[in-house]
Amino acid sequence: MHEFAMAQGIFNTVLETARANDAIEVTEMVIEIGKLAMLNPEQLKFMLGVMCEGEELTKNAEMIIKTVDVEIKCHNCGFEGIGNVDDSDHYAPMILCPECESHRVQVINGKDITVRSISIEKEDDEN
Ligand SMILES: [Zn+2]
Ligand SMILES: [Zn+2]
């Protein structure tokens, strides 16, 4: 269940960042999931939610999950941009060039899961 490991990694990153910035509360986290990250966003969101609820710093945090398109460079026609993804097979999605429909493409972006940003409250922010 790789979603669990991913959720844990994200959770740790959020906590570390929050603590490093003297947060008393994390109000929001924006997470980007590449279309080729090959995990179930709903499962990830659920697991991350459970982890966040169990921690004082993150228990009220809002999770915003964004999907990131797959960027490719086509070795056949030279196209660079958003590729077509056929992900009917969860474990082996196919990527096609939208211009020439070649499979000879290099993936530049869209494989990763990243914590794009977090919003925090600090002690000083309280009026
Ligand atoms: Zn999966
Ligand atoms: Zn092409």
PDB file of C-alpha atoms and ligand atoms in Angstrom:
ATOM      1  CA  MET A   1       0.000   0.000   0.000  1.00  0.00           C
ATOM      2  CA  HIS A   2       2.246   2.781  -1.252  1.00  0.00           C
ATOM      3  CA  GLU A   3      -0.363   5.441  -0.572  1.00  0.00           C
ATOM      4  CA  PHE A   4       0.287   4.991   3.147  1.00  0.00           C
ATOM      5  CA  ALA A   5       4.023   5.607   2.778  1.00  0.00           C
ATOM      6  CA  MET A   6       3.310   8.633   0.594  1.00  0.00           C
ATOM      7  CA  ALA A   7       0.836  10.042   3.111  1.00  0.00           C
ATOM      8  CA  GLN A   8       3.369   9.586   5.889  1.00  0.00           C
ATOM      9  CA  GLY A   9       6.064  11.356   3.873  1.00  0.00           C
ATOM     10  CA  ILE A  10       3.782  14.306   3.184  1.00  0.00           C
ATOM     11  CA  PHE A  11       2.631  14.443   6.783  1.00  0.00           C
ATOM     12  CA  ASN A  12       6.225  14.501   8.053  1.00  0.00           C
ATOM     13  CA  THR A  13       7.165  17.252   5.607  1.00  0.00           C
ATOM     14  CA  VAL A  14       4.198  19.361   6.715  1.00  0.00           C
ATOM     15  CA  LEU A  15       4.993  18.858  10.398  1.00  0.00           C
ATOM     16  CA  GLU A  16       8.682  19.625   9.981  1.00  0.00           C
ATOM     17  CA  THR A  17       7.946  22.760   7.991  1.00  0.00           C
ATOM     18  CA  ALA A  18       5.349  23.917  10.504  1.00  0.00           C
ATOM     19  CA  ARG A  19       7.670  23.356  13.458  1.00  0.00           C
ATOM     20  CA  ALA A  20      10.600  25.033  11.714  1.00  0.00           C
ATOM     21  CA  ASN A  21       8.382  28.096  11.296  1.00  0.00           C
ATOM     22  CA  ASP A  22       7.118  28.149  14.897  1.00  0.00           C
ATOM     23  CA  ALA A  23       3.568  27.361  13.864  1.00  0.00           C
ATOM     24  CA  ILE A  24       0.908  26.846  16.486  1.00  0.00           C
ATOM     25  CA  GLU A  25      -1.501  25.571  13.867  1.00  0.00           C
ATOM     26  CA  VAL A  26      -1.458  24.462  10.261  1.00  0.00           C
ATOM     27  CA  THR A  27      -4.544  25.869   8.542  1.00  0.00           C
ATOM     28  CA  GLU A  28      -4.014  24.627   5.015  1.00  0.00           C
ATOM     29  CA  MET A  29      -1.787  22.389   2.973  1.00  0.00           C
ATOM     30  CA  VAL A  30      -1.592  22.283  -0.785  1.00  0.00           C
ATOM     31  CA  ILE A  31      -0.398  18.989  -2.207  1.00  0.00           C
ATOM     32  CA  GLU A  32       0.327  18.340  -5.842  1.00  0.00           C
ATOM     33  CA  ILE A  33       0.031  14.862  -7.245  1.00  0.00           C
ATOM     34  CA  GLY A  34       1.427  14.112 -10.671  1.00  0.00           C
ATOM     35  CA  LYS A  35      -0.902  12.117 -12.909  1.00  0.00           C
ATOM     36  CA  LEU A  36       1.876   9.555 -13.162  1.00  0.00           C
ATOM     37  CA  ALA A  37       2.475   9.284  -9.433  1.00  0.00           C
ATOM     38  CA  MET A  38       0.397   6.113  -9.666  1.00  0.00           C
ATOM     39  CA  LEU A  39      -1.534   6.303  -6.496  1.00  0.00           C
ATOM     40  CA  ASN A  40      -5.118   6.800  -5.563  1.00  0.00           C
ATOM     41  CA  PRO A  41      -5.665  10.467  -4.563  1.00  0.00           C
ATOM     42  CA  GLU A  42      -8.770   9.622  -2.541  1.00  0.00           C
ATOM     43  CA  GLN A  43      -6.900   6.991  -0.544  1.00  0.00           C
ATOM     44  CA  LEU A  44      -4.006   9.350   0.008  1.00  0.00           C
ATOM     45  CA  LYS A  45      -6.352  12.109   1.154  1.00  0.00           C
ATOM     46  CA  PHE A  46      -8.108   9.757   3.547  1.00  0.00           C
ATOM     47  CA  MET A  47      -4.885   8.488   5.132  1.00  0.00           C
ATOM     48  CA  LEU A  48      -3.407  11.946   5.366  1.00  0.00           C
ATOM     49  CA  GLY A  49      -6.625  13.131   6.982  1.00  0.00           C
ATOM     50  CA  VAL A  50      -6.387  10.468   9.668  1.00  0.00           C
ATOM     51  CA  MET A  51      -2.759  11.413  10.381  1.00  0.00           C
ATOM     52  CA  CYS A  52      -3.590  15.120  10.550  1.00  0.00           C
ATOM     53  CA  GLU A  53      -6.503  14.575  12.924  1.00  0.00           C
ATOM     54  CA  GLY A  54      -4.231  12.775  15.354  1.00  0.00           C
ATOM     55  CA  GLU A  55      -1.850  15.689  15.695  1.00  0.00           C
ATOM     56  CA  GLU A  56      -2.546  18.952  17.518  1.00  0.00           C
ATOM     57  CA  LEU A  57      -0.737  21.089  14.944  1.00  0.00           C
ATOM     58  CA  THR A  58      -2.621  19.759  11.950  1.00  0.00           C
ATOM     59  CA  LYS A  59      -5.997  18.642  13.265  1.00  0.00           C
ATOM     60  CA  ASN A  60      -7.851  21.593  11.684  1.00  0.00           C
ATOM     61  CA  ALA A  61      -5.810  21.792   8.517  1.00  0.00           C
ATOM     62  CA  GLU A  62      -7.623  21.923   5.218  1.00  0.00           C
ATOM     63  CA  MET A  63      -6.188  19.657   2.542  1.00  0.00           C
ATOM     64  CA  ILE A  64      -6.124  20.864  -1.005  1.00  0.00           C
ATOM     65  CA  ILE A  65      -5.071  18.245  -3.509  1.00  0.00           C
ATOM     66  CA  LYS A  66      -4.156  19.303  -7.011  1.00  0.00           C
ATOM     67  CA  THR A  67      -3.464  17.055  -9.923  1.00  0.00           C
ATOM     68  CA  VAL A  68      -0.463  17.920 -12.043  1.00  0.00           C
ATOM     69  CA  ASP A  69      -0.516  17.230 -15.770  1.00  0.00           C
ATOM     70  CA  VAL A  70       2.136  15.133 -17.421  1.00  0.00           C
ATOM     71  CA  GLU A  71       4.662  17.195 -19.339  1.00  0.00           C
ATOM     72  CA  ILE A  72       6.485  15.451 -22.115  1.00  0.00           C
ATOM     73  CA  LYS A  73       9.045  15.923 -24.812  1.00  0.00           C
ATOM     74  CA  CYS A  74       8.367  13.876 -27.912  1.00  0.00           C
ATOM     75  CA  HIS A  75      11.377  12.193 -29.518  1.00  0.00           C
ATOM     76  CA  ASN A  76       9.434  11.642 -32.709  1.00  0.00           C
ATOM     77  CA  CYS A  77       8.172  15.148 -33.602  1.00  0.00           C
ATOM     78  CA  GLY A  78       9.820  17.359 -30.985  1.00  0.00           C
ATOM     79  CA  PHE A  79       6.583  18.413 -29.280  1.00  0.00           C
ATOM     80  CA  GLU A  80       6.989  19.757 -25.752  1.00  0.00           C
ATOM     81  CA  GLY A  81       4.026  20.181 -23.461  1.00  0.00           C
ATOM     82  CA  ILE A  82       1.137  18.291 -21.905  1.00  0.00           C
ATOM     83  CA  GLY A  83       1.035  14.676 -22.973  1.00  0.00           C
ATOM     84  CA  ASN A  84      -2.008  12.441 -23.347  1.00  0.00           C
ATOM     85  CA  VAL A  85      -2.278   9.885 -20.582  1.00  0.00           C
ATOM     86  CA  ASP A  86      -4.173   6.657 -20.882  1.00  0.00           C
ATOM     87  CA  ASP A  87      -4.309   5.511 -17.271  1.00  0.00           C
ATOM     88  CA  SER A  88      -6.895   2.780 -17.645  1.00  0.00           C
ATOM     89  CA  ASP A  89      -4.133   0.543 -16.323  1.00  0.00           C
ATOM     90  CA  HIS A  90      -3.329   1.938 -12.880  1.00  0.00           C
ATOM     91  CA  TYR A  91       0.153   0.434 -12.764  1.00  0.00           C
ATOM     92  CA  ALA A  92       1.285   1.069 -16.304  1.00  0.00           C
ATOM     93  CA  PRO A  93      -0.215   4.232 -17.747  1.00  0.00           C
ATOM     94  CA  MET A  94       0.597   4.955 -21.375  1.00  0.00           C
ATOM     95  CA  ILE A  95       1.753   8.358 -22.452  1.00  0.00           C
ATOM     96  CA  LEU A  96       1.213   9.583 -25.972  1.00  0.00           C
ATOM     97  CA  CYS A  97       2.311  12.647 -27.853  1.00  0.00           C
ATOM     98  CA  PRO A  98      -0.815  14.710 -28.615  1.00  0.00           C
ATOM     99  CA  GLU A  99       0.671  15.836 -31.939  1.00  0.00           C
ATOM    100  CA  CYS A 100       1.869  12.612 -33.551  1.00  0.00           C
ATOM    101  CA  GLU A 101       0.560   9.964 -31.135  1.00  0.00           C
ATOM    102  CA  SER A 102       4.029   8.512 -30.706  1.00  0.00           C
ATOM    103  CA  HIS A 103       4.961   6.614 -27.568  1.00  0.00           C
ATOM    104  CA  ARG A 104       8.555   7.726 -27.863  1.00  0.00           C
ATOM    105  CA  VAL A 105       8.183  10.436 -25.296  1.00  0.00           C
ATOM    106  CA  GLN A 106      10.252  11.557 -22.372  1.00  0.00           C
ATOM    107  CA  VAL A 107       8.378  12.526 -19.218  1.00  0.00           C
ATOM    108  CA  ILE A 108       9.601  15.855 -17.845  1.00  0.00           C
ATOM    109  CA  ASN A 109       7.041  16.446 -15.116  1.00  0.00           C
ATOM    110  CA  GLY A 110       4.100  14.660 -13.534  1.00  0.00           C
ATOM    111  CA  LYS A 111       5.644  11.773 -11.604  1.00  0.00           C
ATOM    112  CA  ASP A 112       6.051  13.450  -8.255  1.00  0.00           C
ATOM    113  CA  ILE A 113       4.087  14.211  -5.163  1.00  0.00           C
ATOM    114  CA  THR A 114       5.018  17.496  -3.574  1.00  0.00           C
ATOM    115  CA  VAL A 115       3.869  19.673  -0.748  1.00  0.00           C
ATOM    116  CA  ARG A 116       3.405  22.899  -2.712  1.00  0.00           C
ATOM    117  CA  SER A 117       2.696  25.125   0.278  1.00  0.00           C
ATOM    118  CA  ILE A 118       1.329  25.212   3.782  1.00  0.00           C
ATOM    119  CA  SER A 119      -0.441  27.998   5.637  1.00  0.00           C
ATOM    120  CA  ILE A 120       0.246  28.357   9.330  1.00  0.00           C
ATOM    121  CA  GLU A 121      -0.720  30.440  12.313  1.00  0.00           C
ATOM    122  CA  LYS A 122       1.906  31.674  14.702  1.00  0.00           C
ATOM    123  CA  GLU A 123       1.538  32.779  18.280  1.00  0.00           C
ATOM    124  CA  ASP A 124       2.025  36.423  17.191  1.00  0.00           C
ATOM    125  CA  ASP A 125      -0.832  36.274  14.679  1.00  0.00           C
ATOM    126  CA  GLU A 126      -3.403  35.931  17.421  1.00  0.00           C
ATOM    127  CA  ASN A 127      -5.011  39.227  18.383  1.00  0.00           C
TER     128      ASN A 127
HETATM  129 ZN    ZN B   1      -1.828   2.625  -6.004  1.00  0.00          ZN
HETATM  130 ZN    ZN B   2       5.190  13.777 -31.256  1.00  0.00          ZN
END
